[in-house]
Coordinates of C-alpha atoms and ligand atoms in Angstrom, one line a residue:
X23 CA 0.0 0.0 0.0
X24 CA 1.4 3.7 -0.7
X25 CA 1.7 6.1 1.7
X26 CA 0.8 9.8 -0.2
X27 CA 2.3 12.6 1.8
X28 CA 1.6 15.7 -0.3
X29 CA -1.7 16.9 -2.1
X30 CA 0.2 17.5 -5.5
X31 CA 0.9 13.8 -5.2
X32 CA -2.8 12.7 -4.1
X33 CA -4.3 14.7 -6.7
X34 CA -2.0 13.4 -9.2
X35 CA -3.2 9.8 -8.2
X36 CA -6.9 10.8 -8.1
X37 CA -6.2 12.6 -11.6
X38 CA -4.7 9.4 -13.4
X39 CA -7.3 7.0 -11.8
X40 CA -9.8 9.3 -13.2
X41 CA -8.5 9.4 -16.7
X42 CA -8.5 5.8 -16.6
X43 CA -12.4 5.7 -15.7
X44 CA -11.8 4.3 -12.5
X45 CA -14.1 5.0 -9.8
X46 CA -12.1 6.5 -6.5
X47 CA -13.4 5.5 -3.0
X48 CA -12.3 7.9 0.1
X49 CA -12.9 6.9 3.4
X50 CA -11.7 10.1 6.0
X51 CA -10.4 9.0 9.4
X52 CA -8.3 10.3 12.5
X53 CA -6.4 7.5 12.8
X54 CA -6.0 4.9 15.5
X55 CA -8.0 2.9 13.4
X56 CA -10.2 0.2 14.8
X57 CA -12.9 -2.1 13.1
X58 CA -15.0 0.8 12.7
X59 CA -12.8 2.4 10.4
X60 CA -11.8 -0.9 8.6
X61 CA -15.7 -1.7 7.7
X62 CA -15.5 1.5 5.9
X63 CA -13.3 0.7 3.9
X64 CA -14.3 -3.1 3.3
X65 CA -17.4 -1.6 1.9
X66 CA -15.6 1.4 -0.3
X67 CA -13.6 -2.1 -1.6
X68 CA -17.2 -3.4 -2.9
X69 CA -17.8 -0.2 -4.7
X70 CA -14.9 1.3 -5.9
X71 CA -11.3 1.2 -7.0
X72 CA -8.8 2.4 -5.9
X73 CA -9.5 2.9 -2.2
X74 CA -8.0 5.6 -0.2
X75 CA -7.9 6.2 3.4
X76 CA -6.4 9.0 4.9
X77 CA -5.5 9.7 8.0
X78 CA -5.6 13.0 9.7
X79 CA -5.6 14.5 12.9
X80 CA -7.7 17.9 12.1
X81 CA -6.5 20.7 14.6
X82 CA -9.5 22.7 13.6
X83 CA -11.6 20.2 14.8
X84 CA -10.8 20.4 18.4
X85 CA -11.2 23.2 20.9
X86 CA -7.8 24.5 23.3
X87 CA -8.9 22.2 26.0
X88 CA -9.6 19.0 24.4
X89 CA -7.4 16.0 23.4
X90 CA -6.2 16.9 20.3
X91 CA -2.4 16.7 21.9
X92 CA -3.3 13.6 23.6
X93 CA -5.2 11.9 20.6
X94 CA -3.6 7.9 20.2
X95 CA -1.3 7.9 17.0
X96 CA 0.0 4.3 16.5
X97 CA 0.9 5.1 12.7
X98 CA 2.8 1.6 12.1
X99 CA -0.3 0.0 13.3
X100 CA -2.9 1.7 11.3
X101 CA -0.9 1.3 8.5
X102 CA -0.5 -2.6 9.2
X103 CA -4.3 -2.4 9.3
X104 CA -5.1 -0.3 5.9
X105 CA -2.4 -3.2 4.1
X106 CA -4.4 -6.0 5.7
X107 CA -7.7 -4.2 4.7
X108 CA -6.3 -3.8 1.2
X109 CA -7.0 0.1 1.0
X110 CA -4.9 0.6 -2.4
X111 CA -3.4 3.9 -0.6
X112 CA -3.4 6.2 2.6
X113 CA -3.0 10.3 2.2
X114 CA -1.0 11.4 4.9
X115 CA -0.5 14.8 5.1
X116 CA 0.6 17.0 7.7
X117 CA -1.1 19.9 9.5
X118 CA 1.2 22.3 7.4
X119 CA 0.3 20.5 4.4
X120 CA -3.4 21.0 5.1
X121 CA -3.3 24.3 6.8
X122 CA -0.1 26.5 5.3
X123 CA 0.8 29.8 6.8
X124 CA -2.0 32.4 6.0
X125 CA -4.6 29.7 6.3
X126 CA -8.1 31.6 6.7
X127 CA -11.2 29.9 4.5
X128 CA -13.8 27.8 6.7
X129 CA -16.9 26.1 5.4
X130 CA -19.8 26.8 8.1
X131 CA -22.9 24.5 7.8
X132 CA -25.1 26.9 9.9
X133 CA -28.0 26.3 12.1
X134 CA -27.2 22.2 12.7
X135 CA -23.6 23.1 13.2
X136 CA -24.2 25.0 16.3
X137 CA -26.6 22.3 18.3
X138 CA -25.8 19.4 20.4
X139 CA -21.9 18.6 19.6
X140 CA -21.8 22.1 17.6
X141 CA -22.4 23.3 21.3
X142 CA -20.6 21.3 23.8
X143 CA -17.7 21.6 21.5
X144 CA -17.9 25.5 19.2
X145 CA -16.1 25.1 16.0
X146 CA -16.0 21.9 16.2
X147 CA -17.9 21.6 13.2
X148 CA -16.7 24.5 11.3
X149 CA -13.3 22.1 11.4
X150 CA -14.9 18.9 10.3
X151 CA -16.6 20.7 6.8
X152 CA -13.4 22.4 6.1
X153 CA -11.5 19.4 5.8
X154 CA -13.7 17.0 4.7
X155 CA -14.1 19.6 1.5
X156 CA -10.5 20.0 1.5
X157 CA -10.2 16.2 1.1
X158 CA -13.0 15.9 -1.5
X159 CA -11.0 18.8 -3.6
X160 CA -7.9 16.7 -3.3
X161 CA -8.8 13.5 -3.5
X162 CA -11.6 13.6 -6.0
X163 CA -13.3 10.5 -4.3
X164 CA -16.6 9.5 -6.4
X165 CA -17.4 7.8 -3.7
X166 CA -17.1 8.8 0.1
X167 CA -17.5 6.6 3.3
X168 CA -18.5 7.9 6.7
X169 CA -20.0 6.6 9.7
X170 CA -23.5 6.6 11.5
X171 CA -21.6 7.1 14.9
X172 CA -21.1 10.6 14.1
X173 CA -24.7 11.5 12.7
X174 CA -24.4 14.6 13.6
X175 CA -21.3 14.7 11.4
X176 CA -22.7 13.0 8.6
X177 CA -25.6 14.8 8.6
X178 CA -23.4 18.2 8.3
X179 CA -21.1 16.9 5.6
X180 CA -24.4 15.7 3.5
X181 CA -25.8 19.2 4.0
X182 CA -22.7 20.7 2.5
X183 CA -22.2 18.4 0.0
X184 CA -25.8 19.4 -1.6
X185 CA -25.4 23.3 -0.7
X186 CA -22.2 23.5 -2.6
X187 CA -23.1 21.3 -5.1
X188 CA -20.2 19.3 -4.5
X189 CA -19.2 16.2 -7.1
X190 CA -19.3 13.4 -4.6
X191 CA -21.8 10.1 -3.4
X192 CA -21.9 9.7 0.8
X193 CA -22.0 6.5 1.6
X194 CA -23.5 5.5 5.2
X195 CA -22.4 2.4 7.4
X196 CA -24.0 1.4 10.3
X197 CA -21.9 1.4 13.7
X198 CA -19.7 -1.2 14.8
X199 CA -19.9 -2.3 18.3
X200 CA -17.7 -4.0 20.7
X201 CA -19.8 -7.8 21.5
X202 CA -21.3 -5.5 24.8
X203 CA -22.3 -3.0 23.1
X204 CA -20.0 -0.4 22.8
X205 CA -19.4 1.5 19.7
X206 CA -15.8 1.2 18.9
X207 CA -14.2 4.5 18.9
X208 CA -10.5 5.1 19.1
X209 CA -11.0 7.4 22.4
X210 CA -12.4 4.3 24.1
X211 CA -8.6 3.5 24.5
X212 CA -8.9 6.5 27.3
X213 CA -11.2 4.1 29.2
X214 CA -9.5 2.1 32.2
X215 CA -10.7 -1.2 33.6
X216 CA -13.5 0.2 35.6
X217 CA -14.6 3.0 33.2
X218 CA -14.5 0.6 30.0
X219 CA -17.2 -1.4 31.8
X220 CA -18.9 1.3 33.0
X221 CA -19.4 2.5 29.2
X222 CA -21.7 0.3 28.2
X223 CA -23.9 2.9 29.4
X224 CA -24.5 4.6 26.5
X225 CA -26.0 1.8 24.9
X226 CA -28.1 0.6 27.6
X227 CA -29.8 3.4 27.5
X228 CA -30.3 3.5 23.7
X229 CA -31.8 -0.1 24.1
X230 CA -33.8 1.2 27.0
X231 CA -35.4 3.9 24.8
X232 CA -35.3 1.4 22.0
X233 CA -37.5 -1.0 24.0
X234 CA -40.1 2.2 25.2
X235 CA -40.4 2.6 21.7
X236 CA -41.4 -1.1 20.6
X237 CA -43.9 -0.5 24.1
X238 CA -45.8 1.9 22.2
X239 CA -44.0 5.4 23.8
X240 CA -43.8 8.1 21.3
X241 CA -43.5 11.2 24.0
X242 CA -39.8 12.5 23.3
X243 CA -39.8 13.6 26.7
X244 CA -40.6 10.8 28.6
X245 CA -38.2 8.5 26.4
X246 CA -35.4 11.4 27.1
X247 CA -36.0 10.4 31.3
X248 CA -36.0 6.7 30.1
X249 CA -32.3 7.2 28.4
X250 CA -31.0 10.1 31.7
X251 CA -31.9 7.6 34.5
X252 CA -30.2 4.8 32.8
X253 CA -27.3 7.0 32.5
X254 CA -27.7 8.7 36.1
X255 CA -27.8 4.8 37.1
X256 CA -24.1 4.2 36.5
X257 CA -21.6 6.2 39.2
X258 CA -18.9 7.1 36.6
X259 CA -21.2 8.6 33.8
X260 CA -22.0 12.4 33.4
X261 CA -24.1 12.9 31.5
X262 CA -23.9 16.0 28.1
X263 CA -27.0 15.5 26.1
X264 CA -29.4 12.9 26.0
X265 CA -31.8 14.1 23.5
X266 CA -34.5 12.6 20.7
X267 CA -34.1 15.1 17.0
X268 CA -35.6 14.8 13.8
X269 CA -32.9 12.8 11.7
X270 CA -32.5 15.8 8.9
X271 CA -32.6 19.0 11.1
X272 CA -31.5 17.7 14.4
X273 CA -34.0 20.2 16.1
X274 CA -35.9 18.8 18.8
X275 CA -39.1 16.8 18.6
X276 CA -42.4 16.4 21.2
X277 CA -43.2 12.8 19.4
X278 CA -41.8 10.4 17.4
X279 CA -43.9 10.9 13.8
X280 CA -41.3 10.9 12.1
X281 CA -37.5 9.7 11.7
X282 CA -35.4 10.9 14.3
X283 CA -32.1 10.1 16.4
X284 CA -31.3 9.3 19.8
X285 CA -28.1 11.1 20.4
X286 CA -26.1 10.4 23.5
X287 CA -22.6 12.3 24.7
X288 CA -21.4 10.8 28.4
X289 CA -18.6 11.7 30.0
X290 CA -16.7 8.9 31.7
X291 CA -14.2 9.9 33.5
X292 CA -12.8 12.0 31.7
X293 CA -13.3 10.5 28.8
X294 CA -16.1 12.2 26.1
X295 CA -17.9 9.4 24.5
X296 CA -21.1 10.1 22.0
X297 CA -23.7 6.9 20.6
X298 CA -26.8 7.2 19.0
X299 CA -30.0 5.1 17.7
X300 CA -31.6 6.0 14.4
X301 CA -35.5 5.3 14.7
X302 CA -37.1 5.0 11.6
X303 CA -40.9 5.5 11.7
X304 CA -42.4 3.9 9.1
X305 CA -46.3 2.2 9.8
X306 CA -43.9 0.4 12.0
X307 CA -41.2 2.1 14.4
X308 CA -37.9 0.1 13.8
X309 CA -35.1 1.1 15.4
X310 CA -31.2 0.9 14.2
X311 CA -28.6 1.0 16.7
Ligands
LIG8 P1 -12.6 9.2 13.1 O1 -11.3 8.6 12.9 O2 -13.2 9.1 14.5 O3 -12.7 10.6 12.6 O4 -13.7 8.4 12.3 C1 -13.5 8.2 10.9 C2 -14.7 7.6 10.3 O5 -15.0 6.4 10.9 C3 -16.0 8.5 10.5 O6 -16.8 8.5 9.4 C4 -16.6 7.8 11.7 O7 -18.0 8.0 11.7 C5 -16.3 6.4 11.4 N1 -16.4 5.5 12.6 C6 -15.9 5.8 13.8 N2 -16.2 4.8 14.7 C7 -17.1 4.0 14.0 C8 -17.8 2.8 14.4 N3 -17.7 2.3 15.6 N4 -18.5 2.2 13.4 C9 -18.6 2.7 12.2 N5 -17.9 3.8 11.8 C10 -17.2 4.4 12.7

């Protein structure tokens, strides 16, 4: 697998495979790359080739007091990984690379941006839209892969993707969990002994909701009180947000008519850990967790 440091040498790539008619799958990632990341590109190798992955640890993206400095970066690993998944190459540029001197063009998503994980962490996604576009400029990806984990995220990047008319297919995967439950995230490596089993948590209460919602309960509120005293139940968890939104505008909803999102962000210890449950409502509410 090559390792592409510069963007004159990814867009070079991404210009010759296009010339050849090939069709280019991207899948974005921070690195520390676990299952999650790996389905992402299993399923960009069913529907495209090449493959690229890249791996970037945005700056933008984090706020002065969060982990950004602390972030896991086992590069041999991940690249071990990316050769095993048979990604045909990983972009790997630096923050200079990415963000030269003089740097000052953002791409704001407004309105969604600013809720939920727009709020508990400002600018947050402000970084995320700037360099996912950035990546989509360089990379020219026909295809790109993201995760339901982040809905929030996804729902942003989809947003900007049809307001700037930008050349590009999303392509959604469904979360991958640990066998308890626990969405694999590469910040879970934060969690010690205790706090790894006190995470489950989060999706305890999603299935708690989850199971309200098979009973019948449509009242956002009381399946919001359902999801809090789950998470209240466990010593180590503080809870951010436990909310029910509609699944396009992520504003809040009195019942569930329509598709929405559970969204969770707990704090365990002092690690920051987000989960969610899409609930489609169809004649039948089915949930997707
Ligand atoms: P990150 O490295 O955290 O920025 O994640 C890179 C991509 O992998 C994003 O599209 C995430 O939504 C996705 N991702 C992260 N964790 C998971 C997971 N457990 N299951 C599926 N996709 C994931």
């Amino acid at each position: 697998m090559e390792t592409i440091r510069t963007i004159s040498w990814m867009r070079e790539k991404a210009r010759e495979a296009r010339q050849e008619q090939r069709v280019i799958g991207l899948v974005p990632t921070m690195g520390a790359l676990h299952a999650g990341h790996l389905a992402l590109v299993d399923r960009a190798r069913k529907e495209c080739s090449p493959v690229y992955a890249s791996i970037f640890l945005n700056p933008t993206q984090f706020g002065p007091n969060e982990d950004l400095s602390k972030y896991p970066r086992p590069l041999e690993a991940d690249i071990e990984k990316l050769t095993g998944a048979k990604a045909d190459g990983l972009f790997l540029p630096s923050a200079e690379e990415i963000y030269p001197p003089g740097f000052s063009t953002y791409v704001h998503v407004e309105g969604i941006s600013e809720r939920l994980e727009g709020k508990s962490r400002p600018g947050h996604f402000r970084g995320v839209a700037t360099v996912v576009l950035k990546l989509f400029e360089i990379a020219q990806p026909h295809y790109a892969y993201f995760g339901r984990k982040d809905a929030q995220q996804v729902r942003i990047i989809q947003k900007m993707v049809r307001d700037l008319n930008l050349d590009v297919e999303l392509v959604i995967c469904p979360t991958v969990r640990e066998t308890d439950g626990l969405a694999l995230s590469s910040r879970n490596a934060y969690l010690g002994p205790e706090e790894r089993t006190a995470a489950t948590v989060l999706f305890r209460a999603l299935q708690a909701a989850g199971k309200e919602l098979a009973a019948g309960v449509r009242d956002t509120l009381e399946l919001q009180r359902t999801m809090r005293k789950v998470l209240e139940s466990e010593s180590q968890a503080r809870v951010d947000y436990a909310e029910i939104v509609d699944a396009e505008t992520f504003e809040p909803v009195v019942r569930v008519g329509r598709n929405c999102y559970a969204l969770l962000a707990v704090r365990i210890g002092s690690t920051r850990l987000i989960d969610n449950m899409l609930v489609h409502a169809g004649d039948e509410i089915t949930v997707e967790l």
